């Protein structure tokens, strides 16, 4: 029945596909096009915005350090959080908080994280943006079983069956760890804003919605030499939308509230949107800033929602956001934006100079793609003083080598489609162990993504560079090293890739988590 109803969605999607035949839509049409997802309205009363101070996730202390390695431990556990004032929300957390603790690593030093699973269901941890060997990359069937022993291979298989979208798993191929798993991150990669989140096959959307996401920042010497804002003026901002029942619990359109059958109800196959905007886990928070430069690391950790972030008021002269980095770290040179369009999983690292505002200005961060409660995100309250600022944004930030698409020997096409067959890549629903591509390590390749709907396309293992969008130059938000690129209906994006170091199985998928869970994912195998 779910399958049949999905045909309806497929029909709507094909409507967008017909656009492709008529030629590319103008980018400005994007705003008028239906964006992905469906709003799940909260049963709880929504709080007034700008009452809660912005929480800053705590930085995790290593449990041990050696000459080469920092070791951490995280317990995945249920926690009762007060997200909406006066209400209790049962969350699934990394270490008792949402977002989880921030891990801070140093490029070139190994980080080892042992995750113990005290939740009542299996989990998988993926470090998004990590240049990580396959064994620690969080393959969707490399599960950590609950420490209480409630799951065995048989029960895992039961939870995979009865799915709404025909994904099949060779259960013998599952890689099950009892209670805990240790992930090793060599961090042979440059400074960047990474994040970690659950990646369990068919259950990623609900797991992240319930709270399983955190920041993982990487620093290096090159970044440290720059006179950028740091310390309390370097702020990671995880933006998510959520929906709450009247009793404060997270609402999600699960087909099975007990979560032994994956999937969401038909109406939400295209993604789940909430009406409460959380930044670092707090609804429409407020943060006091001085009239100084701040580095803001925006992460869109929402399941399906796209944002167009804009400051209100704009500073005089515009260009409020000085972008210094993208998913994969520093840009070669800063880029100026009045607004930032940010799709699920993307990161924008920007500097905002609050000295451009008069003392006492209350600066709202708006979402121009939202309306009503989702049109506002947070507020910065600018202080009264005029402190001296010893930071700046240099004209040159980093040496970013350009991958030359002219040197590519292989071009691969990936079609992201919604149809009566579900959400597919090249007509195929996800099947663990089936490789959609076998790139050779060290070789430059061009990967071409086409869509008939909105899909933020993400690659594991290495960052890529966008070569073209709709056969023209990359868009305003495509610069620098990326690991996720947003595609809109009927668009084509070419990226240049070069996978390095690690042979094994990695993922290509849509980062709309409901699309991902409903099979828009594939393996690629580096060799
Ligand atoms: Cu952030 Cu494979 O995902
Ligand atoms: Cu990833
Ligand atoms: Cu998608």
Coordinates of C-alpha atoms and ligand atoms in Angstrom, one line a residue:
X1 CA 0.0 0.0 0.0
X2 CA 2.8 2.4 0.8
X3 CA 4.4 1.5 -2.5
X4 CA 1.2 2.3 -4.4
X5 CA 0.8 5.6 -2.6
X6 CA 4.3 6.5 -3.5
X7 CA 3.3 6.4 -7.1
X8 CA 1.5 9.6 -6.4
X9 CA 4.6 11.3 -5.2
X10 CA 6.4 9.9 -8.2
X11 CA 3.9 11.6 -10.4
X12 CA 4.6 14.9 -8.8
X13 CA 8.2 14.3 -9.1
X14 CA 7.9 13.5 -12.8
X15 CA 6.2 16.8 -13.2
X16 CA 9.5 18.4 -12.2
X17 CA 11.2 16.0 -14.5
X18 CA 9.2 17.4 -17.4
X19 CA 10.8 20.7 -16.6
X20 CA 14.1 19.1 -17.7
X21 CA 12.8 18.5 -21.2
X22 CA 11.7 22.2 -21.4
X23 CA 15.2 23.4 -20.5
X24 CA 16.9 24.4 -17.2
X25 CA 14.8 26.4 -14.9
X26 CA 16.2 29.8 -14.0
X27 CA 17.9 29.7 -10.6
X28 CA 15.5 32.4 -9.3
X29 CA 12.6 30.0 -10.0
X30 CA 14.0 27.9 -7.3
X31 CA 12.2 29.8 -4.6
X32 CA 8.9 29.3 -6.3
X33 CA 9.5 25.6 -6.9
X34 CA 8.2 23.3 -4.2
X35 CA 11.1 22.6 -1.9
X36 CA 11.5 19.2 -0.5
X37 CA 9.7 17.8 2.5
X38 CA 6.5 18.2 4.3
X39 CA 5.8 20.1 7.5
X40 CA 5.0 18.1 10.6
X41 CA 3.2 20.6 12.8
X42 CA 4.0 20.5 16.5
X43 CA 1.3 19.6 19.0
X44 CA 3.3 21.5 21.6
X45 CA 2.9 25.2 22.1
X46 CA 5.8 26.9 20.4
X47 CA 7.9 29.1 22.7
X48 CA 8.6 32.8 21.9
X49 CA 11.8 33.2 20.0
X50 CA 14.9 34.8 21.4
X51 CA 14.4 33.8 25.1
X52 CA 17.0 30.9 25.3
X53 CA 20.7 31.6 25.3
X54 CA 22.6 29.9 22.6
X55 CA 24.1 26.7 24.0
X56 CA 27.7 25.8 23.1
X57 CA 28.3 22.1 22.9
X58 CA 31.0 21.1 25.4
X59 CA 34.4 20.1 24.0
X60 CA 35.1 16.5 24.8
X61 CA 38.3 15.7 26.8
X62 CA 40.4 12.8 25.6
X63 CA 40.5 9.8 28.0
X64 CA 44.1 9.4 27.0
X65 CA 46.8 10.9 24.8
X66 CA 50.0 9.4 23.4
X67 CA 52.7 10.8 21.1
X68 CA 50.5 10.1 18.1
X69 CA 46.9 9.5 19.3
X70 CA 44.1 11.1 21.2
X71 CA 41.5 8.6 22.5
X72 CA 37.9 9.5 23.3
X73 CA 34.9 7.7 24.7
X74 CA 31.3 8.4 23.9
X75 CA 28.3 6.6 25.4
X76 CA 25.2 6.7 23.2
X77 CA 22.4 7.0 25.7
X78 CA 18.8 8.1 26.1
X79 CA 18.4 11.5 27.9
X80 CA 15.6 13.7 29.0
X81 CA 16.3 17.2 27.7
X82 CA 14.6 20.5 28.3
X83 CA 14.5 21.8 24.7
X84 CA 11.1 23.6 24.9
X85 CA 10.8 25.5 28.2
X86 CA 8.9 23.5 30.8
X87 CA 8.7 20.4 28.7
X88 CA 10.8 17.2 28.7
X89 CA 12.0 15.7 25.5
X90 CA 13.4 12.1 25.4
X91 CA 16.3 12.2 23.1
X92 CA 18.9 9.7 21.8
X93 CA 22.2 11.4 22.5
X94 CA 25.9 11.1 22.3
X95 CA 27.0 11.5 25.9
X96 CA 23.7 12.9 27.2
X97 CA 23.4 16.1 25.2
X98 CA 22.1 17.3 21.8
X99 CA 24.2 18.2 20.0
X100 CA 26.7 15.7 21.2
X101 CA 30.1 16.9 22.5
X102 CA 32.4 18.6 20.1
X103 CA 35.6 16.7 19.4
X104 CA 38.5 18.8 18.4
X105 CA 41.3 17.1 16.5
X106 CA 44.7 18.1 15.1
X107 CA 45.5 17.3 11.5
X108 CA 48.1 14.6 11.4
X109 CA 47.3 13.2 14.8
X110 CA 45.2 10.1 15.0
X111 CA 41.9 10.3 16.9
X112 CA 40.3 7.1 18.2
X113 CA 36.7 7.2 19.4
X114 CA 35.2 4.3 21.3
X115 CA 31.4 4.5 21.1
X116 CA 29.4 2.4 23.6
X117 CA 25.8 1.9 22.7
X118 CA 23.4 2.1 25.7
X119 CA 20.5 2.9 23.5
X120 CA 17.8 0.2 22.9
X121 CA 18.6 -0.2 19.3
X122 CA 21.6 -0.6 17.0
X123 CA 23.6 2.4 15.7
X124 CA 26.3 3.3 13.3
X125 CA 28.6 6.3 13.6
X126 CA 29.8 8.2 10.5
X127 CA 32.3 11.1 10.6
X128 CA 30.9 13.3 7.8
X129 CA 33.7 14.9 5.9
X130 CA 36.3 12.5 7.4
X131 CA 39.0 11.1 5.2
X132 CA 38.6 7.8 6.9
X133 CA 39.5 4.1 6.2
X134 CA 36.5 2.0 5.2
X135 CA 36.5 0.0 8.5
X136 CA 35.9 3.1 10.5
X137 CA 33.7 5.0 8.0
X138 CA 30.4 3.9 9.4
X139 CA 29.1 1.6 6.7
X140 CA 25.3 1.4 7.1
X141 CA 25.3 -2.3 8.1
X142 CA 28.4 -2.1 10.4
X143 CA 26.2 -1.9 13.5
X144 CA 27.0 -1.4 17.2
X145 CA 24.4 -3.5 18.9
X146 CA 22.9 -2.3 22.2
X147 CA 25.1 -3.1 25.2
X148 CA 22.2 -4.7 27.0
X149 CA 22.3 -7.6 24.6
X150 CA 18.7 -7.0 23.4
X151 CA 19.7 -7.4 19.8
X152 CA 21.3 -10.3 18.0
X153 CA 21.7 -11.0 14.3
X154 CA 18.2 -12.4 14.1
X155 CA 16.6 -9.4 15.7
X156 CA 18.6 -7.0 13.4
X157 CA 17.3 -8.9 10.4
X158 CA 13.8 -8.6 11.7
X159 CA 14.1 -4.9 11.9
X160 CA 15.3 -4.7 8.4
X161 CA 12.5 -6.7 6.9
X162 CA 9.0 -5.4 6.4
X163 CA 10.5 -2.2 5.0
X164 CA 8.5 0.0 2.8
X165 CA 10.8 0.2 -0.1
X166 CA 12.2 -3.2 -0.8
X167 CA 15.8 -2.7 0.2
X168 CA 17.4 -6.1 0.6
X169 CA 20.2 -7.0 2.8
X170 CA 22.4 -10.1 2.8
X171 CA 22.2 -10.6 6.5
X172 CA 25.2 -12.8 6.6
X173 CA 27.2 -9.8 5.4
X174 CA 26.3 -7.6 8.4
X175 CA 29.2 -6.5 10.5
X176 CA 27.9 -6.6 14.1
X177 CA 29.8 -5.3 17.1
X178 CA 28.4 -6.2 20.6
X179 CA 27.9 -3.1 22.7
X180 CA 30.8 -1.0 21.5
X181 CA 33.0 -0.2 18.5
X182 CA 36.2 1.8 18.2
X183 CA 36.5 4.1 15.2
X184 CA 40.0 5.2 14.1
X185 CA 40.4 8.5 12.3
X186 CA 44.0 9.2 11.0
X187 CA 43.1 12.8 10.1
X188 CA 45.5 13.0 7.2
X189 CA 43.4 15.9 6.1
X190 CA 43.3 19.7 6.4
X191 CA 41.5 21.8 8.9
X192 CA 37.7 21.6 8.4
X193 CA 34.3 21.6 10.1
X194 CA 33.2 18.0 10.2
X195 CA 30.3 16.4 12.0
X196 CA 29.4 13.0 13.2
X197 CA 26.0 11.4 13.1
X198 CA 24.2 8.1 13.0
X199 CA 24.2 6.2 9.6
X200 CA 22.3 3.0 10.3
X201 CA 20.7 1.6 7.2
X202 CA 17.0 2.7 6.8
X203 CA 17.0 4.4 10.2
X204 CA 19.3 7.4 9.8
X205 CA 16.6 9.9 9.5
X206 CA 14.9 9.0 12.8
X207 CA 18.2 8.6 14.6
X208 CA 19.5 12.0 13.7
X209 CA 16.0 13.6 14.4
X210 CA 16.1 12.0 17.9
X211 CA 19.5 13.7 18.5
X212 CA 22.4 11.7 17.2
X213 CA 24.6 14.4 15.8
X214 CA 27.7 16.4 16.9
X215 CA 30.6 18.5 15.6
X216 CA 34.1 17.3 15.0
X217 CA 36.5 20.1 14.2
X218 CA 39.9 19.6 12.7
X219 CA 42.6 22.3 13.1
X220 CA 46.0 22.6 11.4
X221 CA 49.0 24.9 11.3
X222 CA 48.0 26.7 8.1
X223 CA 44.7 27.8 9.7
X224 CA 46.2 28.6 13.0
X225 CA 48.7 31.0 11.4
X226 CA 45.8 33.1 10.1
X227 CA 44.6 36.1 12.2
X228 CA 41.0 34.7 12.3
X229 CA 38.7 35.0 15.3
X230 CA 39.2 32.1 17.7
X231 CA 38.2 30.8 21.1
X232 CA 34.9 32.2 22.2
X233 CA 34.6 34.0 18.9
X234 CA 34.8 30.8 16.8
X235 CA 31.3 29.4 17.1
X236 CA 29.9 26.2 15.6
X237 CA 26.2 26.5 14.9
X238 CA 24.2 23.4 14.2
X239 CA 20.9 24.3 12.6
X240 CA 18.1 21.7 12.7
X241 CA 14.3 21.8 12.5
X242 CA 12.2 19.6 14.8
X243 CA 8.6 19.0 15.7
X244 CA 7.3 18.3 19.2
X245 CA 4.2 16.6 20.5
X246 CA 2.1 18.3 23.2
X247 CA 4.1 16.4 25.9
X248 CA 7.4 17.6 24.6
X249 CA 8.5 14.4 22.9
X250 CA 10.0 14.5 19.4
X251 CA 7.4 13.9 16.7
X252 CA 8.4 12.0 13.6
X253 CA 6.1 10.4 11.0
X254 CA 7.3 6.8 11.7
X255 CA 5.2 4.0 10.2
X256 CA 6.0 2.0 13.3
X257 CA 6.4 4.0 16.5
X258 CA 8.3 1.1 18.0
X259 CA 10.7 1.4 15.1
X260 CA 11.0 -2.2 14.2
X261 CA 9.9 -1.4 10.6
X262 CA 11.7 1.4 8.9
X263 CA 10.1 4.2 7.0
X264 CA 7.9 7.2 7.3
X265 CA 4.2 7.6 6.3
X266 CA 3.5 8.2 2.7
X267 CA 3.1 11.9 3.0
X268 CA 6.6 12.3 4.4
X269 CA 8.5 10.2 1.8
X270 CA 9.9 13.5 0.4
X271 CA 11.4 14.5 3.7
X272 CA 10.3 15.6 7.2
X273 CA 10.2 19.3 8.1
X274 CA 9.7 20.6 11.7
X275 CA 8.2 23.9 12.7
X276 CA 10.7 24.6 15.5
X277 CA 14.2 25.8 14.5
X278 CA 16.9 24.8 16.9
X279 CA 20.5 26.1 16.9
X280 CA 22.8 23.9 18.9
X281 CA 19.7 22.2 20.3
X282 CA 17.9 25.4 21.5
X283 CA 14.8 27.0 19.9
X284 CA 15.5 30.3 18.3
X285 CA 18.3 31.2 20.7
X286 CA 20.0 34.5 21.3
X287 CA 23.7 35.1 21.6
X288 CA 25.4 38.2 22.9
X289 CA 28.3 39.4 20.8
X290 CA 30.7 42.2 21.1
X291 CA 31.3 44.6 18.3
X292 CA 34.1 42.4 16.9
X293 CA 34.6 39.8 14.2
X294 CA 33.2 36.3 14.8
X295 CA 33.8 33.1 13.0
X296 CA 30.5 31.3 12.6
X297 CA 30.6 27.7 11.4
X298 CA 27.1 27.0 10.0
X299 CA 26.1 23.4 9.7
X300 CA 22.7 22.4 8.3
X301 CA 22.0 19.2 10.2
X302 CA 18.3 19.1 9.3
X303 CA 16.9 16.0 7.8
X304 CA 15.4 17.7 4.7
X305 CA 15.1 21.5 5.2
X306 CA 17.0 24.0 3.0
X307 CA 17.7 27.4 4.5
X308 CA 18.6 30.7 3.0
X309 CA 20.3 32.5 5.9
X310 CA 20.3 36.2 6.0
X311 CA 21.1 38.8 8.7
X312 CA 18.4 41.4 9.5
X313 CA 19.2 44.2 9.5
X314 CA 21.9 43.8 6.9
X315 CA 25.0 45.8 7.7
X316 CA 25.3 48.9 5.7
X317 CA 26.9 48.0 2.3
X318 CA 25.7 44.4 2.5
X319 CA 28.0 41.4 2.2
X320 CA 27.3 40.4 5.8
X321 CA 28.9 37.0 5.4
X322 CA 32.6 36.7 4.5
X323 CA 32.9 33.1 3.6
X324 CA 36.3 31.7 4.5
X325 CA 35.5 28.0 4.3
X326 CA 33.3 25.3 2.9
X327 CA 32.7 21.6 3.7
X328 CA 36.4 20.7 3.2
X329 CA 38.1 23.7 4.9
X330 CA 39.5 27.0 4.0
X331 CA 38.8 28.6 0.6
X332 CA 41.7 30.0 -1.4
X333 CA 40.3 33.5 -0.8
X334 CA 37.3 34.9 1.0
X335 CA 34.0 35.2 -0.9
X336 CA 31.3 37.7 0.1
X337 CA 27.6 36.9 0.4
X338 CA 24.4 38.8 1.5
X339 CA 22.8 35.4 2.1
X340 CA 23.8 31.8 2.3
X341 CA 21.8 28.9 0.8
X342 CA 22.6 25.8 2.8
X343 CA 21.3 22.4 2.1
X344 CA 21.3 19.4 4.5
X345 CA 24.8 18.4 5.6
X346 CA 26.6 21.5 4.0
X347 CA 28.9 23.7 6.1
X348 CA 29.6 27.3 5.5
X349 CA 32.4 28.8 7.6
X350 CA 32.0 32.6 7.6
X351 CA 33.2 35.7 9.4
X352 CA 30.7 38.3 10.5
X353 CA 32.0 41.7 11.7
X354 CA 29.5 42.9 14.3
X355 CA 31.4 46.2 14.6
X356 CA 29.5 47.1 11.4
X357 CA 26.4 47.4 13.6
X358 CA 25.6 50.3 15.9
X359 CA 25.9 49.4 19.6
X360 CA 22.9 47.6 20.9
X361 CA 21.6 46.4 17.6
X362 CA 19.6 43.2 17.7
X363 CA 20.5 41.2 14.6
X364 CA 18.2 38.4 13.6
X365 CA 19.4 35.5 11.5
X366 CA 16.5 34.8 9.2
X367 CA 15.7 31.9 6.9
X368 CA 14.4 33.4 3.7
X369 CA 13.2 30.0 2.5
X370 CA 11.0 29.6 5.6
X371 CA 7.7 31.1 6.6
X372 CA 6.0 31.7 9.9
X373 CA 8.1 30.0 12.7
X374 CA 10.6 28.7 10.3
X375 CA 11.5 32.1 8.9
X376 CA 13.6 32.9 12.0
X377 CA 16.6 31.1 13.2
X378 CA 18.4 33.0 16.0
X379 CA 19.4 36.5 17.1
X380 CA 22.7 38.2 17.9
X381 CA 22.6 41.0 20.4
X382 CA 25.4 43.4 19.7
X383 CA 27.1 44.9 22.8
X384 CA 27.6 48.6 23.5
X385 CA 31.4 48.9 23.6
X386 CA 33.9 49.5 20.9
X387 CA 36.7 47.0 21.7
X388 CA 39.8 46.8 19.6
X389 CA 39.8 43.9 17.2
X390 CA 43.2 42.3 16.4
X391 CA 41.6 39.8 13.9
X392 CA 41.2 40.1 10.2
X393 CA 40.3 38.1 7.2
X394 CA 43.4 37.9 5.0
X395 CA 42.9 38.3 1.2
X396 CA 44.7 34.9 0.8
X397 CA 43.5 32.2 3.0
X398 CA 45.0 29.0 1.7
X399 CA 46.7 27.2 -1.1
X400 CA 43.9 25.2 -2.7
X401 CA 45.2 23.0 -5.5
X402 CA 42.7 22.7 -8.3
X403 CA 41.8 19.3 -9.5
X404 CA 41.9 19.5 -13.3
X405 CA 38.9 17.9 -14.9
X406 CA 40.8 17.9 -18.2
X407 CA 43.0 15.1 -16.6
X408 CA 40.0 12.9 -15.9
X409 CA 40.2 9.6 -17.6
X410 CA 36.8 8.5 -16.4
X411 CA 33.4 10.2 -16.4
X412 CA 30.6 8.6 -14.5
X413 CA 26.9 9.5 -14.4
X414 CA 24.7 9.3 -11.4
X415 CA 21.0 10.0 -11.9
X416 CA 19.1 10.8 -8.7
X417 CA 15.4 10.0 -9.3
X418 CA 12.2 9.6 -7.6
X419 CA 9.8 7.2 -9.3
X420 CA 7.4 4.4 -8.7
X421 CA 10.5 2.4 -7.8
X422 CA 11.3 4.6 -4.9
X423 CA 14.2 7.0 -4.5
X424 CA 17.0 5.7 -6.7
X425 CA 20.5 6.3 -8.0
X426 CA 20.8 5.1 -11.6
X427 CA 17.5 3.3 -11.2
X428 CA 18.7 1.3 -8.3
X429 CA 17.6 1.2 -4.7
X430 CA 20.3 0.8 -2.1
X431 CA 21.6 -2.7 -1.7
X432 CA 24.6 -3.2 0.5
X433 CA 27.5 -4.8 -1.3
X434 CA 26.5 -3.7 -4.8
X435 CA 29.0 -1.1 -6.1
X436 CA 27.7 1.6 -8.3
X437 CA 31.3 2.6 -9.2
X438 CA 34.9 1.3 -8.7
X439 CA 37.2 4.3 -8.9
X440 CA 40.9 3.7 -8.8
X441 CA 42.8 5.4 -6.0
X442 CA 44.7 8.5 -7.1
X443 CA 42.9 9.0 -10.4
X444 CA 41.1 12.1 -11.3
X445 CA 37.5 11.4 -12.4
X446 CA 34.5 13.6 -13.3
X447 CA 31.3 12.6 -11.6
X448 CA 28.1 14.0 -13.1
X449 CA 25.0 14.2 -11.0
X450 CA 21.6 14.8 -12.5
X451 CA 18.2 15.0 -10.8
X452 CA 14.5 15.4 -11.2
X453 CA 14.1 16.8 -7.8
X454 CA 16.0 18.5 -4.9
X455 CA 18.8 16.3 -3.7
X456 CA 21.9 17.2 -1.7
X457 CA 24.4 14.7 -3.0
X458 CA 27.1 13.6 -0.7
X459 CA 30.3 11.5 -1.2
X460 CA 32.3 9.8 1.5
X461 CA 36.1 9.5 1.7
X462 CA 37.3 12.6 -0.1
X463 CA 36.2 16.1 -0.9
X464 CA 35.5 17.2 -4.4
X465 CA 35.4 20.4 -6.4
X466 CA 32.4 21.6 -8.4
X467 CA 33.3 22.1 -12.1
X468 CA 30.0 23.2 -13.5
X469 CA 26.3 23.6 -12.7
X470 CA 24.0 23.2 -15.7
X471 CA 27.0 23.5 -18.0
X472 CA 27.9 26.9 -16.7
X473 CA 30.2 28.1 -13.9
X474 CA 29.7 26.7 -10.4
X475 CA 27.1 28.5 -8.3
X476 CA 27.8 31.0 -5.6
X477 CA 27.7 28.3 -2.9
X478 CA 29.7 25.7 -4.8
X479 CA 33.2 27.0 -4.1
X480 CA 36.1 25.3 -2.3
X481 CA 36.4 21.6 -1.3
X482 CA 32.9 20.2 -0.9
X483 CA 31.5 16.9 0.2
X484 CA 27.9 17.7 -0.3
X485 CA 26.4 19.6 -3.3
X486 CA 22.9 20.7 -3.6
X487 CA 21.0 19.8 -6.8
X488 CA 17.6 21.3 -7.6
X489 CA 15.0 20.0 -9.9
X490 CA 16.3 19.2 -13.4
X491 CA 19.8 20.3 -12.6
X492 CA 23.1 18.8 -13.6
X493 CA 26.3 19.3 -11.6
X494 CA 29.7 18.0 -12.5
X495 CA 32.3 17.5 -9.9
X496 CA 35.9 16.5 -10.1
X497 CA 37.0 13.8 -7.7
X498 CA 40.2 12.0 -6.7
X499 CA 39.9 9.4 -4.1
X500 CA 43.1 8.7 -2.1
X501 CA 44.7 6.4 0.4
X502 CA 42.0 4.0 1.4
X503 CA 40.8 1.0 -0.6
X504 CA 37.4 -0.2 0.4
X505 CA 33.7 0.5 0.3
X506 CA 32.3 4.0 0.7
X507 CA 29.0 5.7 0.2
X508 CA 27.4 8.0 -2.3
X509 CA 23.9 9.2 -1.2
X510 CA 21.4 11.9 -1.0
X511 CA 21.6 13.7 2.3
X512 CA 17.9 14.3 2.5
X513 CA 17.8 11.7 5.3
X514 CA 14.3 10.4 4.3
X515 CA 15.5 10.0 0.7
X516 CA 18.6 8.3 2.0
X517 CA 16.7 5.9 4.3
X518 CA 14.3 5.2 1.4
X519 CA 17.1 3.8 -0.7
X520 CA 18.8 6.8 -2.4
X521 CA 22.2 5.5 -1.6
X522 CA 24.9 3.4 -3.2
X523 CA 28.3 1.9 -2.4
X524 CA 31.4 2.8 -4.4
X525 CA 34.5 0.7 -4.0
X526 CA 37.9 2.3 -4.3
X527 CA 40.7 0.0 -5.4
Ligands
LIG1 CU1 26.5 12.8 6.6 CU2 26.9 9.4 4.6 O1 26.6 11.1 5.6
LIG2 CU1 29.6 11.5 5.0
LIG3 CU1 17.2 13.3 -2.2

